[in-house]
């Protein structure tokens, strides 16, 4: 899902008197059930309130079946009336995305943040100690028999980084633009910068911090070609990552952030004690805050490579 409304400071005071839309121009009303675009999907939502913000109507929506942390302000371009015709559009889009109609809504927001980096993963390729068993999807997107849905780690991605995820999806899938590779700083360099930051802040970088960073890099290198790429990026990846190269030495913050969307699911495959899981959660949240603090330095403001330059045509992931 996308960025929260909590950091949206725009209000009706930004509008000039002559440009303010009239009250009767509002299309949606508080309490109305609607359909809302988010990334490549359409979700059922409910309008909580409507306000004029920056000279246009904005609607504060709650995605039905999702944690309220995903509530956000959206414009009219992302909303549709809840009509039979539009529901058919939703079903058609879900079918195109390969989404089971029985799990279209009501998933746990902690299990997956909807940035559209959704794909199946071969558990044996991601972690050697993943328990074997017949895979069956449940509503949280975790596969029964291999993952522990009750022990999903909760990773609260800061609102500015949620916005970064949405922008990331739009650059690739709507504007047909890719990140220019290799990136600078790379994932490897970002992890090193964080280690240096912790050493200066705390006086020493603990072994546990080093282990967490080592794990992030391992997961990233294994997960990137399998579940962190949009289809339009796959040819670019095959051209950029050689047989002996690690994705963490080529890709940067944009793709690293996508990993944090998938980590709750991936870590559910690993047998971790509750106390260790809690400490890991705090360390991951601290790392995300570090990414947010350095967002303007680590992340691109726009993508400069056209899909045709580094990728053949293909449907979105």
XYZ file of C-alpha atoms in Angstrom:
317
model
C 0.000 0.000 0.000
C 1.085 3.590 -0.205
C 2.034 6.489 1.994
C 0.035 7.449 5.055
C -1.786 10.742 5.342
C -0.085 11.655 8.581
C 2.634 13.656 6.829
C 0.239 15.368 4.427
C 0.321 18.949 5.635
C -1.557 20.487 2.710
C -4.897 22.041 3.523
C -7.532 24.301 2.136
C -5.563 27.385 3.162
C -3.242 26.683 0.234
C -5.947 27.514 -2.268
C -6.575 30.912 -3.802
C -10.189 32.114 -3.368
C -10.821 32.247 -7.074
C -9.542 28.731 -7.682
C -11.319 26.838 -4.913
C -13.701 24.190 -6.318
C -17.314 24.595 -5.357
C -18.802 22.333 -2.707
C -21.207 20.792 -5.197
C -18.308 19.654 -7.413
C -17.384 16.935 -4.938
C -17.756 13.494 -6.528
C -17.491 11.302 -3.424
C -18.979 11.717 0.043
C -17.903 10.697 3.528
C -19.088 7.170 4.299
C -19.287 6.181 0.634
C -17.797 2.844 -0.401
C -15.563 3.192 -3.442
C -12.913 1.395 -5.445
C -9.400 2.819 -5.156
C -6.303 2.326 -7.264
C -3.162 1.549 -5.303
C -0.120 0.561 -7.327
C -1.229 -1.930 -9.972
C -4.314 -3.099 -8.082
C -7.789 -1.858 -7.268
C -8.983 -2.172 -3.663
C -12.307 -1.758 -1.925
C -12.215 1.362 0.228
C -14.415 3.725 2.186
C -14.258 7.519 2.083
C -13.743 8.823 5.609
C -13.789 12.535 4.746
C -13.397 14.935 1.853
C -11.573 18.262 1.813
C -10.305 20.810 -0.685
C -6.525 20.590 -0.624
C -4.273 22.541 -2.970
C -7.223 23.680 -5.089
C -8.702 20.227 -5.638
C -10.880 17.733 -3.833
C -8.954 15.154 -1.814
C -10.490 12.145 -0.121
C -9.257 10.398 3.001
C -9.866 6.702 2.398
C -9.660 3.537 4.467
C -8.852 0.336 2.569
C -11.377 -2.259 3.698
C -9.742 -5.190 5.430
C -6.458 -3.315 5.931
C -4.863 -1.802 8.997
C -5.722 1.893 9.441
C -2.007 2.672 9.035
C -2.660 2.495 5.291
C -5.385 5.176 5.399
C -4.392 8.063 3.136
C -5.469 11.136 1.193
C -5.988 10.489 -2.521
C -7.177 12.466 -5.507
C -10.202 11.745 -7.660
C -8.021 10.133 -10.331
C -7.407 7.170 -8.025
C -11.037 6.562 -7.134
C -13.971 4.956 -8.915
C -17.608 4.507 -8.028
C -18.477 1.102 -6.604
C -20.525 0.001 -9.611
C -20.900 -3.392 -11.248
C -18.963 -2.152 -14.256
C -16.047 -0.953 -12.153
C -16.077 -4.125 -10.067
C -15.617 -6.017 -13.319
C -12.594 -3.822 -14.033
C -11.240 -4.763 -10.614
C -11.776 -8.465 -11.293
C -10.143 -8.210 -14.721
C -7.119 -6.432 -13.281
C -6.811 -9.006 -10.500
C -6.929 -11.769 -13.099
C -4.189 -10.045 -15.095
C -2.086 -9.765 -11.938
C -2.709 -13.428 -11.104
C -4.530 -12.638 -7.858
C -6.863 -15.235 -6.380
C -10.327 -13.722 -6.137
C -10.729 -15.190 -2.663
C -7.839 -13.146 -1.293
C -8.564 -9.860 -3.034
C -9.077 -8.031 0.235
C -8.848 -8.507 3.952
C -5.177 -9.358 4.091
C -2.986 -8.382 7.013
C -1.225 -5.108 6.353
C 1.660 -6.340 8.440
C 2.075 -9.390 6.197
C 2.539 -7.362 2.993
C 2.864 -3.718 2.179
C 1.293 -3.289 -1.240
C 4.035 -1.776 -3.299
C 3.465 -4.351 -5.975
C 6.674 -6.252 -5.331
C 4.496 -9.325 -4.979
C 5.628 -12.624 -6.389
C 6.063 -16.232 -5.363
C 9.387 -17.300 -3.997
C 11.026 -20.686 -3.986
C 11.710 -21.122 -0.303
C 14.752 -23.327 -0.838
C 16.447 -20.577 -2.881
C 15.820 -17.950 -0.216
C 16.786 -19.814 2.927
C 18.385 -23.237 3.293
C 16.641 -23.980 6.554
C 13.111 -23.409 5.284
C 10.964 -26.307 6.350
C 9.675 -28.461 3.533
C 6.027 -29.186 2.997
C 3.158 -28.749 0.589
C 2.506 -25.060 -0.130
C -0.923 -23.615 0.437
C -1.672 -19.905 0.383
C -3.694 -18.299 3.125
C -5.173 -14.818 3.166
C -2.020 -13.193 4.499
C 0.002 -14.362 1.505
C 2.140 -16.642 3.672
C 2.356 -20.214 2.590
C 1.149 -22.721 5.128
C 3.407 -25.619 5.848
C 6.518 -23.518 5.363
C 5.919 -20.178 7.054
C 4.582 -19.311 10.486
C 1.772 -16.807 10.011
C 1.457 -16.277 13.763
C 5.062 -15.066 13.992
C 5.046 -12.553 11.186
C 7.428 -9.788 12.111
C 5.828 -6.364 11.936
C 7.821 -3.836 9.949
C 6.260 -0.370 9.986
C 7.663 1.395 6.933
C 7.811 5.185 7.530
C 5.305 7.202 5.515
C 7.918 8.968 3.318
C 9.312 5.576 2.323
C 5.826 4.260 1.550
C 5.503 7.195 -0.828
C 8.888 6.212 -2.282
C 7.536 2.721 -2.988
C 4.508 4.088 -4.806
C 6.660 6.459 -6.872
C 8.995 3.559 -7.635
C 6.115 1.507 -9.038
C 4.839 4.428 -11.103
C 8.259 5.161 -12.652
C 8.642 1.585 -13.870
C 5.110 0.528 -14.711
C 3.441 3.754 -15.781
C 6.328 5.815 -17.165
C 8.387 2.883 -18.519
C 11.541 4.160 -16.825
C 14.188 2.106 -15.058
C 16.908 2.822 -12.522
C 20.253 3.343 -14.212
C 22.682 0.596 -13.194
C 25.022 0.332 -11.465
C 23.628 2.511 -8.696
C 25.599 4.684 -6.346
C 25.495 4.120 -3.491
C 24.949 0.391 -3.879
C 23.127 -1.758 -1.341
C 26.502 -2.952 -0.098
C 27.669 0.634 0.407
C 24.431 1.642 2.156
C 24.833 -1.229 4.613
C 28.434 -0.145 5.256
C 27.307 3.455 5.806
C 24.734 2.249 8.339
C 27.400 0.251 10.188
C 29.600 3.333 10.288
C 26.645 5.414 11.485
C 25.892 2.986 14.331
C 29.562 2.857 15.324
C 29.685 6.638 15.675
C 26.306 6.911 17.368
C 26.696 4.082 19.889
C 30.459 4.072 20.138
C 30.620 0.527 18.813
C 28.831 -1.627 16.227
C 27.630 -4.767 17.989
C 28.031 -8.232 16.561
C 24.248 -8.536 16.383
C 24.062 -5.427 14.172
C 26.713 -6.879 11.883
C 24.778 -10.137 11.679
C 21.547 -8.328 10.793
C 23.280 -6.373 8.016
C 24.877 -9.563 6.738
C 21.431 -11.158 6.690
C 19.878 -8.216 4.826
C 22.544 -8.482 2.150
C 22.086 -12.261 1.870
C 18.324 -11.961 1.544
C 18.658 -9.156 -0.977
C 21.069 -11.065 -3.216
C 18.851 -14.157 -3.180
C 15.498 -12.389 -3.419
C 16.186 -9.713 -6.041
C 16.055 -11.834 -9.226
C 13.179 -13.911 -7.905
C 10.765 -11.498 -6.289
C 11.992 -7.890 -6.163
C 11.866 -7.058 -9.874
C 9.014 -5.904 -12.044
C 8.794 -7.800 -15.286
C 9.975 -4.754 -17.213
C 13.224 -4.821 -15.237
C 14.182 -8.454 -15.798
C 16.108 -8.067 -19.021
C 18.060 -5.162 -17.531
C 18.915 -7.358 -14.550
C 20.136 -10.227 -16.716
C 22.367 -7.796 -18.596
C 23.671 -5.978 -15.520
C 24.259 -8.868 -13.123
C 26.942 -11.247 -14.350
C 27.490 -14.811 -13.219
C 29.880 -13.775 -10.469
C 28.293 -10.452 -9.511
C 26.100 -9.892 -6.479
C 22.981 -7.731 -6.911
C 23.959 -5.870 -3.729
C 27.015 -4.489 -5.564
C 24.898 -3.213 -8.493
C 21.484 -2.170 -7.185
C 20.705 0.585 -4.703
C 18.154 1.886 -2.222
C 15.161 1.650 -4.564
C 15.333 -2.132 -4.748
C 16.573 -2.527 -1.173
C 13.386 -0.864 0.078
C 11.313 -3.405 -1.855
C 12.988 -6.144 0.200
C 11.482 -4.731 3.393
C 8.027 -5.240 1.894
C 8.764 -8.955 1.590
C 10.810 -9.536 4.751
C 7.842 -10.351 7.038
C 6.895 -13.190 4.707
C 10.462 -14.416 4.228
C 11.287 -14.379 7.934
C 8.165 -16.393 8.713
C 10.009 -19.373 7.209
C 12.726 -19.178 9.852
C 12.394 -20.540 13.369
C 13.190 -17.499 15.543
C 12.593 -17.149 19.264
C 10.131 -14.419 20.251
C 12.743 -12.383 22.123
C 15.153 -12.557 19.181
C 12.324 -11.644 16.796
C 11.509 -8.552 18.841
C 15.138 -7.405 18.826
C 15.371 -8.039 15.093
C 12.239 -5.982 14.509
C 13.726 -3.016 16.376
C 16.962 -3.231 14.391
C 15.108 -3.344 11.078
C 12.994 -0.350 12.068
C 16.139 1.545 13.038
C 17.654 0.764 9.644
C 14.514 2.033 7.890
C 14.746 5.273 9.868
C 18.338 5.558 8.645
C 17.100 5.148 5.043
C 14.465 7.806 5.643
C 17.013 10.183 7.170
C 19.159 9.820 4.052
C 16.295 9.549 1.581
C 17.383 12.470 -0.588
C 20.907 11.039 -0.833
C 20.193 7.343 -1.264
C 17.123 7.430 -3.554
C 16.736 8.779 -7.085
C 14.205 11.554 -7.583
C 13.517 10.249 -11.106
C 14.504 7.269 -13.242
C 16.422 7.987 -16.429
C 16.555 4.730 -18.411
C 13.692 4.000 -20.789
C 12.435 0.421 -20.752
C 13.279 0.062 -24.450
C 16.946 0.802 -23.669
C 17.392 -1.895 -21.092
C 14.410 -4.171 -21.342
C 12.159 -5.817 -23.867
C 8.417 -5.303 -23.673
C 6.474 -7.333 -21.198
C 3.512 -7.223 -18.854
C 3.868 -5.794 -15.383
C 4.731 -8.121 -12.566
